[in-house]
Coordinates of C-alpha atoms in Angstrom, one line a residue:
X164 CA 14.4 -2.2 -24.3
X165 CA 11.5 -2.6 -26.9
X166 CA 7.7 -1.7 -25.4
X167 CA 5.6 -4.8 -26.2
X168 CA 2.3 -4.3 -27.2
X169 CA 0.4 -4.7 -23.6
X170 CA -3.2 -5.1 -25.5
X171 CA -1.7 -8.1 -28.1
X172 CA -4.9 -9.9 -27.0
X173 CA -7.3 -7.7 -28.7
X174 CA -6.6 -7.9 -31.7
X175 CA -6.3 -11.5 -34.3
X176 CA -7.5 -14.4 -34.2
X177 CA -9.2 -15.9 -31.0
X178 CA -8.1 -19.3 -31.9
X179 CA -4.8 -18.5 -32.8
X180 CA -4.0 -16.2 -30.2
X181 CA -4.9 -18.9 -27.2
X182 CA -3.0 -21.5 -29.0
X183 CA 0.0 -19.5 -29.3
X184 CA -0.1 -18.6 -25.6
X185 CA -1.3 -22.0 -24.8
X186 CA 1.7 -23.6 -26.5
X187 CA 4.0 -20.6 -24.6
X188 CA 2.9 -21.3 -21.5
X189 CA 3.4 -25.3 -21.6
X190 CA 6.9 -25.2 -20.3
X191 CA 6.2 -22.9 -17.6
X192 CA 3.3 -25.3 -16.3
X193 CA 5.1 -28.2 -16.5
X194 CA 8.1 -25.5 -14.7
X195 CA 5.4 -25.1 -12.0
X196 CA 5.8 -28.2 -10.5
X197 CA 9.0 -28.5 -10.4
X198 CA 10.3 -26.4 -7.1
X199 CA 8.2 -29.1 -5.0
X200 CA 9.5 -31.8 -7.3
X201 CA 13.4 -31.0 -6.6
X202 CA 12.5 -29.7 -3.2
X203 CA 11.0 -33.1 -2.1
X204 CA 13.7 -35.1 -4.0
X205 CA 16.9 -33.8 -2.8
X206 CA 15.1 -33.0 1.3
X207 CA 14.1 -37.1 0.5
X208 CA 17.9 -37.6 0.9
X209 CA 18.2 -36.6 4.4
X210 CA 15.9 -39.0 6.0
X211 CA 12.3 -39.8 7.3
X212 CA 12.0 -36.7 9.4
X213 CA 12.8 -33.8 7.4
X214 CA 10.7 -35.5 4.7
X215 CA 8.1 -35.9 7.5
X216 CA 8.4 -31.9 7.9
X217 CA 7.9 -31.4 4.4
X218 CA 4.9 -33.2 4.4
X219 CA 3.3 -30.9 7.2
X220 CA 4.2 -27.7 6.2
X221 CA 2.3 -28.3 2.5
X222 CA -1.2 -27.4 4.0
X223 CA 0.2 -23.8 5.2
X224 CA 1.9 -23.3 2.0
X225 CA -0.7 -23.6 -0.2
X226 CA -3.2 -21.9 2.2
X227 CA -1.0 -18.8 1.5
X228 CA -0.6 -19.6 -1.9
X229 CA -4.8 -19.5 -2.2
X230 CA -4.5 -16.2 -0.5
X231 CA -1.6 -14.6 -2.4
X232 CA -3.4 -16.4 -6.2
X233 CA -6.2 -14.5 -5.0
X234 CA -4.0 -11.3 -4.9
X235 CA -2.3 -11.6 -7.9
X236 CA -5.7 -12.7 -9.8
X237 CA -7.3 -8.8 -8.3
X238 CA -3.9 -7.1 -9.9
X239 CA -4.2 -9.1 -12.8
X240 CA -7.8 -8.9 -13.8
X241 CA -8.0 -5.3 -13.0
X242 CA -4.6 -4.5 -15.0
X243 CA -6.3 -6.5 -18.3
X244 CA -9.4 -4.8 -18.4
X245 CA -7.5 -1.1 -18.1
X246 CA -4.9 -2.2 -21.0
X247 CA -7.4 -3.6 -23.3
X248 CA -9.6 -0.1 -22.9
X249 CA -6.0 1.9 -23.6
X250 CA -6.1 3.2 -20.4
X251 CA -2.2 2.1 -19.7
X252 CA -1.6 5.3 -17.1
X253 CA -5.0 3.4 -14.7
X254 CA -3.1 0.1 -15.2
X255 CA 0.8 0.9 -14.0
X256 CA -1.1 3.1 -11.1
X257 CA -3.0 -0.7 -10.6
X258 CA 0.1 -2.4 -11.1
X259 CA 1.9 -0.1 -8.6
X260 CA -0.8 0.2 -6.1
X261 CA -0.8 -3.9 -6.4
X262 CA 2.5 -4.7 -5.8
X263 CA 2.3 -2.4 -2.9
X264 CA -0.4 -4.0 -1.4
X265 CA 1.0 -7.7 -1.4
X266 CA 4.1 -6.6 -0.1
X267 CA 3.0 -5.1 2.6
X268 CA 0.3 -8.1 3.2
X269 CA 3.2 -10.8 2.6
X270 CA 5.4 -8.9 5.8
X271 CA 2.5 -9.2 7.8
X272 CA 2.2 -12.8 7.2
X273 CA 6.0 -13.1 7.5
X274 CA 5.4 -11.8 11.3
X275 CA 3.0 -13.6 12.0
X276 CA 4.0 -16.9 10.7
X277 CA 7.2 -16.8 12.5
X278 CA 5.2 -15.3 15.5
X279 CA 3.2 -18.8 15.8
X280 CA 5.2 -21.6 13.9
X281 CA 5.4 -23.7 16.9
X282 CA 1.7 -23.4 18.0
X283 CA 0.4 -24.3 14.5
X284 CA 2.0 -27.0 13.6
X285 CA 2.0 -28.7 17.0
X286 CA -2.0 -28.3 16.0
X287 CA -0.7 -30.2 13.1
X288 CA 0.4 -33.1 14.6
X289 CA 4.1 -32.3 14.6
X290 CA 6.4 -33.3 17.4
X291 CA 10.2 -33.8 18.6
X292 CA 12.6 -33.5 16.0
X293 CA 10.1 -33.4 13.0
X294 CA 8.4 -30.2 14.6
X295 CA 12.1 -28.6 15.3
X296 CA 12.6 -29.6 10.8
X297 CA 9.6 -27.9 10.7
X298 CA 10.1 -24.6 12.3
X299 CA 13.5 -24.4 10.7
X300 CA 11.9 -24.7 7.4
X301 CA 9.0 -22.4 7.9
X302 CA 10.8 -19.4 9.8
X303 CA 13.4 -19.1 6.4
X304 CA 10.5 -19.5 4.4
X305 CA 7.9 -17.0 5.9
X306 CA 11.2 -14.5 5.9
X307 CA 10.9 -15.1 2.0
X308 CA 7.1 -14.3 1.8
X309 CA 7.3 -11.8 -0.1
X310 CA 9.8 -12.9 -2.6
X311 CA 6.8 -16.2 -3.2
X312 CA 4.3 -13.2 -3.8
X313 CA 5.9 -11.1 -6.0
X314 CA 7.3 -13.6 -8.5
X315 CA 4.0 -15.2 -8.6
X316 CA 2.1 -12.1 -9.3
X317 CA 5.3 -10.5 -11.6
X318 CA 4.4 -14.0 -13.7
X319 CA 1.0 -13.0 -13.9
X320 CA 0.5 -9.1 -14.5
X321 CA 3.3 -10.3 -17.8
X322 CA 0.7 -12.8 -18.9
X323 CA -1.9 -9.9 -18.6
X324 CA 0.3 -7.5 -20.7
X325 CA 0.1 -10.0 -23.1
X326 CA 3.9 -11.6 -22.9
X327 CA 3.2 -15.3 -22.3
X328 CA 6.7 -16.2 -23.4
X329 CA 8.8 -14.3 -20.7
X330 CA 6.2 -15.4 -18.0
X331 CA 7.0 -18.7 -19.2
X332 CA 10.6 -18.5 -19.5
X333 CA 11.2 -16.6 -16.6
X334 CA 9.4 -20.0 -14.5
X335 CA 11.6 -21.7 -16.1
X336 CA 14.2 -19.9 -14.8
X337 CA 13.5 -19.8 -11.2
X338 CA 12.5 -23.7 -11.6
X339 CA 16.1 -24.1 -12.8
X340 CA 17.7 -21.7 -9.8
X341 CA 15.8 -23.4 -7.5
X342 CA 17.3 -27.2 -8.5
X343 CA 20.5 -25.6 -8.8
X344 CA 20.6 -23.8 -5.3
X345 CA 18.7 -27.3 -3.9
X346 CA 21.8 -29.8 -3.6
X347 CA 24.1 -26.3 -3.1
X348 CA 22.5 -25.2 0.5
X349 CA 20.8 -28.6 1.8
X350 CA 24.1 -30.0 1.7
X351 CA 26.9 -27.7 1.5
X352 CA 29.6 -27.4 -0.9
X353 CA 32.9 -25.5 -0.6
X354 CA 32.2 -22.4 1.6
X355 CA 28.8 -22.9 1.5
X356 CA 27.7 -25.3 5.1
X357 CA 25.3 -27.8 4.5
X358 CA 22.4 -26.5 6.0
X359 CA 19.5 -29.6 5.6
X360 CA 16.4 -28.5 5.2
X361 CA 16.7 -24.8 5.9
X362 CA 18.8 -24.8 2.8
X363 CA 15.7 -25.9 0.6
X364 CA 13.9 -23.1 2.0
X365 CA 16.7 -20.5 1.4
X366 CA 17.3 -22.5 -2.0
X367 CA 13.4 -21.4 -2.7
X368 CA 13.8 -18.1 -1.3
X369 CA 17.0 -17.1 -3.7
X370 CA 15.5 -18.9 -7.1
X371 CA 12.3 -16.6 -5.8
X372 CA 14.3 -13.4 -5.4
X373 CA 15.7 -13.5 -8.8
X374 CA 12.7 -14.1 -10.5
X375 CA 11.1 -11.3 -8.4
X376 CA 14.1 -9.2 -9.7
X377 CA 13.9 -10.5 -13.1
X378 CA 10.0 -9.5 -13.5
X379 CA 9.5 -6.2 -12.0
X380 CA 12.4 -5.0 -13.6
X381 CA 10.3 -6.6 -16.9
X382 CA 7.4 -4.8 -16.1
X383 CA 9.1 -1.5 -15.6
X384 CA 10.9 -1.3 -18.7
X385 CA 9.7 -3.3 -21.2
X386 CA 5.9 -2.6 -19.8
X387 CA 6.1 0.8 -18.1
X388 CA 3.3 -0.7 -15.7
X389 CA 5.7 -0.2 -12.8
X390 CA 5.9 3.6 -11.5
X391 CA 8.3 4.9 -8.8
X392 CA 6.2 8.0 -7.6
X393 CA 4.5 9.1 -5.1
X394 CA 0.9 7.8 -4.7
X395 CA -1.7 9.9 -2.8
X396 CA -3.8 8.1 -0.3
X397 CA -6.5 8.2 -2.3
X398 CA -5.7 7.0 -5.2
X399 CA -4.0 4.3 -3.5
X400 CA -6.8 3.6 -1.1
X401 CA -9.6 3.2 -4.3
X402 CA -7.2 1.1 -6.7
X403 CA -7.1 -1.3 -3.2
X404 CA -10.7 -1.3 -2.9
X405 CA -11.0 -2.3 -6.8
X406 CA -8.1 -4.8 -6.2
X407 CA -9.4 -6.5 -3.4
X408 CA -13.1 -6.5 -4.6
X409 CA -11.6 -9.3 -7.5
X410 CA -9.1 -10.1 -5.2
X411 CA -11.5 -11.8 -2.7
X412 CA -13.9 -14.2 -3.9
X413 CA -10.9 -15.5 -5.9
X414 CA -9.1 -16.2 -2.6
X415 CA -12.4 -17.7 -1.4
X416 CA -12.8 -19.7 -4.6
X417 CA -9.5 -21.1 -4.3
X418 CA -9.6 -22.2 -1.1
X419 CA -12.3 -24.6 -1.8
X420 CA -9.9 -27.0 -3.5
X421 CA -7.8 -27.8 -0.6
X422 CA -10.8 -27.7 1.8
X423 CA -12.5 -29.9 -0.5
X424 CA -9.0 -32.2 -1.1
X425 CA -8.8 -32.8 2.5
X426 CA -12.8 -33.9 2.9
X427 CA -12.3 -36.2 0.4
X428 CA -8.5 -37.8 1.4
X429 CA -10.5 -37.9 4.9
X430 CA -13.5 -39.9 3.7
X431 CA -11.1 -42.2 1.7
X432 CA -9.3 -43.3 4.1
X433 CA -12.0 -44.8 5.8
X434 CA -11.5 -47.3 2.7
X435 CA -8.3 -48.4 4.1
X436 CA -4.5 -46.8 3.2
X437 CA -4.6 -49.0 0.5
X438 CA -7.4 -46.8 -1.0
X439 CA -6.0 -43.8 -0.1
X440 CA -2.2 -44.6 -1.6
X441 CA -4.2 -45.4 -4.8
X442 CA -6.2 -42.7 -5.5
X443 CA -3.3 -40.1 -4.4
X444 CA -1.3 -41.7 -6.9
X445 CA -4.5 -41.6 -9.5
X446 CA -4.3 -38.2 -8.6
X447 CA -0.7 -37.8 -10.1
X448 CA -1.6 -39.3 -13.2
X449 CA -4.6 -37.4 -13.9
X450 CA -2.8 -34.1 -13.6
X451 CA -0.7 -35.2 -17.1
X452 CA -4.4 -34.9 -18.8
X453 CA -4.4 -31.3 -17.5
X454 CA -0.9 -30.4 -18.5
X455 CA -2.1 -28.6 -21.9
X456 CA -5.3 -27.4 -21.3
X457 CA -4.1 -25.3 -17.9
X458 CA -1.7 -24.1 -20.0
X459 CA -4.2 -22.8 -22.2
X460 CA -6.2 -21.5 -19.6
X461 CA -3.5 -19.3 -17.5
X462 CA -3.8 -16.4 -20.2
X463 CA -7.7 -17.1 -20.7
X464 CA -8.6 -14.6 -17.8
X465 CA -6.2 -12.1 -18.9
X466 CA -7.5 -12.1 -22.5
X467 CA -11.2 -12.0 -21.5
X468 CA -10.1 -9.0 -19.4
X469 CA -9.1 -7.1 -21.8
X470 CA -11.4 -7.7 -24.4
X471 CA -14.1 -6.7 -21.7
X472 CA -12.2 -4.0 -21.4
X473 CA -12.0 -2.8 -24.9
X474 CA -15.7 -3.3 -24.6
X475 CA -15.1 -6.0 -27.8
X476 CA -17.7 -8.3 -26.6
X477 CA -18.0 -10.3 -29.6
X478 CA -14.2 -11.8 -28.9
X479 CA -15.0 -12.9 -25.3
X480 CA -18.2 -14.9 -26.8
X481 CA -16.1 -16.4 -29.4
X482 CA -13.3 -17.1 -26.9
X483 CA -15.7 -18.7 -24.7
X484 CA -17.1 -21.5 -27.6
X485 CA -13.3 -22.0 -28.5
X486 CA -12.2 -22.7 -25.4
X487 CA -14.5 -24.6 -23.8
X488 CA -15.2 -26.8 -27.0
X489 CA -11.1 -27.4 -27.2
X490 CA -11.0 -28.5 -23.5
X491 CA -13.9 -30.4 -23.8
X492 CA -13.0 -32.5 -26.8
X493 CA -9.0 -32.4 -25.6
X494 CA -9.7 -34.4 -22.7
X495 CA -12.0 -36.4 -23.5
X496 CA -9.7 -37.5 -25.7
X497 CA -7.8 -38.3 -22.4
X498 CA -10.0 -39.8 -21.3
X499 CA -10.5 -42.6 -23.7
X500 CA -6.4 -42.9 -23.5
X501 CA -7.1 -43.5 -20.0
X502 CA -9.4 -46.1 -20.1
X503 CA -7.8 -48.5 -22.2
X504 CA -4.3 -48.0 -21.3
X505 CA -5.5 -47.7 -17.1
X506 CA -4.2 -51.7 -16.7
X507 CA -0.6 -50.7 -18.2
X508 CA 0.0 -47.6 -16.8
X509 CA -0.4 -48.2 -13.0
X510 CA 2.2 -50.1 -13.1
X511 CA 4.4 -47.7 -13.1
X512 CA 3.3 -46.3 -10.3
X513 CA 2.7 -48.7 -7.9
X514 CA 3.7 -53.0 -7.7
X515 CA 1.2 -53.8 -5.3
X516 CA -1.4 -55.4 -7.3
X517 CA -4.4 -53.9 -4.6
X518 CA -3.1 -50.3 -5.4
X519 CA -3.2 -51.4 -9.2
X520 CA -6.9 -52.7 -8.7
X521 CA -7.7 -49.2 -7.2
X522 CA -6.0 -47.4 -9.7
X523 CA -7.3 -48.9 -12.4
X524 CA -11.0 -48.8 -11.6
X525 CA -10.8 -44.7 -10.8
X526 CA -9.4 -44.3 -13.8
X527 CA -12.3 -45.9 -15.2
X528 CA -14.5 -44.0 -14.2
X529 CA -13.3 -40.7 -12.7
X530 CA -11.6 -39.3 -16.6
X531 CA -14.8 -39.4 -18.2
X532 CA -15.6 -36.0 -16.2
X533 CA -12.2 -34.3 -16.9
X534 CA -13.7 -31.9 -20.1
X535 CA -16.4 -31.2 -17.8
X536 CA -13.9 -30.4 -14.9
X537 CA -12.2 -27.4 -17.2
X538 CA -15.4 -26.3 -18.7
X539 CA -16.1 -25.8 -15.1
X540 CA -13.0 -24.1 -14.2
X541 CA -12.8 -21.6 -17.2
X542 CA -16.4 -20.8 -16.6
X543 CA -14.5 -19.1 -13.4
X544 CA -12.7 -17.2 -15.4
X545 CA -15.2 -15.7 -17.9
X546 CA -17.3 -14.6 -14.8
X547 CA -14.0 -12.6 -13.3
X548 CA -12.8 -11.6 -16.5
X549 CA -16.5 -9.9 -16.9
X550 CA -16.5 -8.0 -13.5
X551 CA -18.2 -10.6 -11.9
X552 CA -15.6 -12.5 -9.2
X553 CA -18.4 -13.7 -6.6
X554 CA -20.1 -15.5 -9.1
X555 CA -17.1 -17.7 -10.1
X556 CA -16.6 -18.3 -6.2
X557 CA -20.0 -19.9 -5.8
X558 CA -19.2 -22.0 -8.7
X559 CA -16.3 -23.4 -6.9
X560 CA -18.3 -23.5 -3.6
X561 CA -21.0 -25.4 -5.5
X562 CA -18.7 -28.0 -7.2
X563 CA -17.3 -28.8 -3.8
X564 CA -19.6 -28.1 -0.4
X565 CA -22.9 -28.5 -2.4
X566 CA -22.1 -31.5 -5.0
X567 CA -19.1 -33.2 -4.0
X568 CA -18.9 -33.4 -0.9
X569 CA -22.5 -34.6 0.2
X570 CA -21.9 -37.0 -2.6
X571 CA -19.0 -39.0 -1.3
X572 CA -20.3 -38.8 2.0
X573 CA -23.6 -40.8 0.5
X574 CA -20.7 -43.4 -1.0
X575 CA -19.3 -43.3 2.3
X576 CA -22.9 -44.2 3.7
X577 CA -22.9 -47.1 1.4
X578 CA -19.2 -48.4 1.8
X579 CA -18.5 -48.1 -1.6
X580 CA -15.3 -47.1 -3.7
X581 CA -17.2 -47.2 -6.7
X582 CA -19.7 -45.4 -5.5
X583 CA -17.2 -43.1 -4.4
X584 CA -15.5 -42.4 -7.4
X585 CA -19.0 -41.8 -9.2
X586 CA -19.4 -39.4 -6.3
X587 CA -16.4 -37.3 -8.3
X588 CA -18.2 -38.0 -11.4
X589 CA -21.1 -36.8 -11.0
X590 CA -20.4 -33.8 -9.2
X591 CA -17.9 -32.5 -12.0
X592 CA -20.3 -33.2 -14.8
X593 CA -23.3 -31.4 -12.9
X594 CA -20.7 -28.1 -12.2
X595 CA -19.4 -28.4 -15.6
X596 CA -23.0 -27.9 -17.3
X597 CA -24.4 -25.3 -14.8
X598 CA -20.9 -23.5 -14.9
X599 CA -20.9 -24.0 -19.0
X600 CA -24.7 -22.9 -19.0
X601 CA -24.4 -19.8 -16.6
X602 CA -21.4 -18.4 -18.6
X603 CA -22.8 -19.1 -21.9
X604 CA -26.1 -17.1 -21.1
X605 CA -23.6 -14.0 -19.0
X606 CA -21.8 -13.9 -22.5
X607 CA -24.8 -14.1 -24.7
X608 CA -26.2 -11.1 -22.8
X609 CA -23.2 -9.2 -23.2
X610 CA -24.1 -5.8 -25.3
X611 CA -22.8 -5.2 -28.9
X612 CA -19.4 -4.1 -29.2
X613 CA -18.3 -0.9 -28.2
X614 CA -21.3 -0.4 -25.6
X615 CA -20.9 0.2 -22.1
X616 CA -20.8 -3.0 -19.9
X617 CA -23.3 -3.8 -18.0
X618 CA -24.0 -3.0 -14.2
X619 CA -24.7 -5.7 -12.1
X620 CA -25.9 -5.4 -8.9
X621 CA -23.2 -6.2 -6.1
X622 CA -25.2 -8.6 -3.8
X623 CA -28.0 -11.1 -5.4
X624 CA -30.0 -10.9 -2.3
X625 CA -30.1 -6.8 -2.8
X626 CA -33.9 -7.1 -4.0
X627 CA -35.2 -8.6 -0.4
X628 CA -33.3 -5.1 1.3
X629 CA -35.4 -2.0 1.8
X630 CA -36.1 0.6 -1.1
X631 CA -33.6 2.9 1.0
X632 CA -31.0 0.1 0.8
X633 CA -31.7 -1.0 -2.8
X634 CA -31.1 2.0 -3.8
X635 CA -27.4 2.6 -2.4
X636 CA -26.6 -0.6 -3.3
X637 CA -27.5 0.2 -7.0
X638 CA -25.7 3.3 -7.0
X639 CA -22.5 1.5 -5.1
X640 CA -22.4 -1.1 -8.0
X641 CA -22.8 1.5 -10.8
X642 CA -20.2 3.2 -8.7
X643 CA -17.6 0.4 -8.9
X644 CA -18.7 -0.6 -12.6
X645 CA -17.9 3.4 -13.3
X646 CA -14.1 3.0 -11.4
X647 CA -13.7 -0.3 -13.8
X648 CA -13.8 1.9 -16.8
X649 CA -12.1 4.7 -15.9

């Protein structure tokens, strides 16, 4: 098979380039969605308590999800900034070492999971028949952990070689197993028993195997980022310490969306279920708006890895105005949409006319923050994509736990929706400007092209430690800047 060029995003234009993937990657978003979509729709059919089980096994899901994003965003990072420097032998021994590591993390989950299904979701709220859905569900589906793990991070490491279009297609793909194995194993067909709601899971867990297949087969000989050799111990053991110094703070960073998510839901519904039916569907609709420019951004960390890599500074500064300025103006163009068509389109999702009043009055005011949402977001990435991880962790911890959060609560202090919903507001435009002001002045201070990056210190608080202890922690951070470029 033909090598692609793993280091395509150094080189032409900025603005062309992150169109092109952009445009790529839209089918695979929109393919994203689509294994909870068919999942939800064809377990619907059985009844009230599967669907019930569905519901409460979500939260766990995506918790591992956070963790196993986190993962995949320390292999990917690391991977981009090794091709774009031409140092393809540091990123298959990256690649290799990664892939390692999340298997072996995904079987301890497995265990575990299985270990305490009952326990948990009893926590959860989940009894009788709906907790015996539940554990049917989740012990097929932590047996498949690491088949969720790998595809996801298989997806990712091709976006970071720079092939957008198989990562897309090969979504697609599994999206389209995965509806096809759906109605198949949920309820039966030929030889094949009907198995309920266990056959969604193993309908998930075969669409995920062949994609997992499809990839790492991908990466190995289209990529040669996949190596079957021996790895000594210590190579392995310092490519997992560079892994997991990314892989961490993105994990953390993620996490704050759920966490956050569940506040909120939890303060709205002390609005009534009238409020909190409105604003999930509001919720549904807004994600449309982001449909293009999370498209866009799914390559954006991969591309401002490399080019950090490649020490081509001047590309990550010029990536950063294009992007941001797209998004921006891309949504608020969105917005606008949103506010005059608001009255028209709730209709479609809801006939109660109090849902429709809801509806219609967040998406009056909730859009006009959208730009400032994804300014906010990709900010994230330039930060990681510039050997900086923690900082775009705080920037998600600040959105939520320091503005967000203490904002809805003062809504919830004065008993009002709209108050509420300028709570999200607010909060998005204030982390959109710092998180558009701290990346513009990290980029700005970039060095000229071709100079060695910068070494930043690995703890902000290092300059209240003892001169003894400054000192270490200065030569640790030139240490790991050093094992970055290598």
């Amino acid at each position: 098979m033909l090598k692609k060029d793993n280091a395509a995003y150094t080189r032409g234009s900025i603005e062309g380039t992150m169109l092109k993937t952009g445009f790529a990657m839209l089918a695979g978003t929109l393919a994203m969605s689509g294994y909870n979509i068919a999942d939800t729709y064809f377990v619907g059919q059985l009844g009230k308590s599967p669907l019930a089980a569905m519901g409460f096994t979500f939260p766990v899901i995506m918790l591992i999800g956070c963790l196993f994003h986190g993962l995949a965003s320390g292999v990917m990072t690391t991977s981009a900034q090794a091709l774009g420097g031409g140092r393809k032998s540091k990123a298959a021994k990256l690649v290799t070492s990664g892939v390692l590591l999340i298997f072996a993390i995904s079987l301890v989950l497995a265990l575990l999971g299985m270990s305490t299904t009952g326990w948990i979701f009893e926590k959860f709220g989940a009894t009788g028949e709906t907790l015996e859905q539940v554990k049917g569900y989740m012990n097929i589906w932590y047996f498949g952990c690491a088949t969720a793990s790998l595809s996801m991070t298989g997806n990712d490491l091709l976006i970071a070689a720079g092939d957008s279009k198989v990562a897309s297609g090969m979504m697609i793909v599994g999206m389209i197993i995965n509806v096809v194995f759906d109605p198949l194993f949920i309820f039966g067909w030929g030889p094949v028993p009907a198995m309920g709601i266990r056959g969604a899971a193993l309908a998930t867990i075969g669409s995920q195997l062949v994609a997992t297949i499809a990839v790492l087969t991908i990466l190995y000989r289209r990529h040669g980022l996949l190596r079957f050799e021996r790895i000594p111990w210590k190579r392995l053991k310092s490519s997992w310490k560079l892994i997991i110094r990314f892989a961490v703070p993105a994990s953390i960073g993620m996490l704050m969306m759920p966490i956050g998510s569940a506040i909120i839901t939890r303060i709205t519904a002390a609005f009534g279920d009238t409020a909190v039916a409105a604003t999930a569907a509001a919720g549904r609709l807004e994600m449309v708006a982001f449909i293009f420019p999370m498209a866009l951004g799914i390559p954006l960390l991969s591309m401002v890895g490399q080019n950090y890599g490649a020490r081509l500074y001047s590309r990550i500064r010029v990536c950063r105005r294009f992007s941001m300025r797209f998004a921006f103006l891309f949504l608020l163009a969105m917005a606008v949409i949103y506010f005059f068509t608001a009255p028209v389109l709730v209709r479609f999702f809801s006939p109660d006319r109090d849902v429709q009043k809801i509806m219609t009055l967040c998406m009056y005011i909730i859009p006009w923050g959208f730009g400032m949402i994804e300014i906010h977001r990709y900010s994230g990435f330039f930060f990681t994509g510039c050997g900086r991880p923690a900082v775009a962790a705080w920037l998600n911890a600040l959105r939520i736990l320091g503005l967000m959060i203490p904002l809805s609560l003062l809504a919830l202090y004065l008993h009002s929706l709209e108050a509420l919903f300028a709570a999200r507001l607010i909060a998005d435009v204030l982390a959109g400007g710092i998180g558009f002001w701290l990346a513009r002045r990290m980029t700005r201070q970039l060095p000229e092209d071709g100079m060695p990056p910068p070494v930043y210190a690995p703890v902000s608080w290092s300059r209240f430690l003892p001169n003894r202890l400054q000192a270490f922690a200065a030569a640790q951070a030139h240490v790991d800047s050093a094992s970055d470029t290598q």
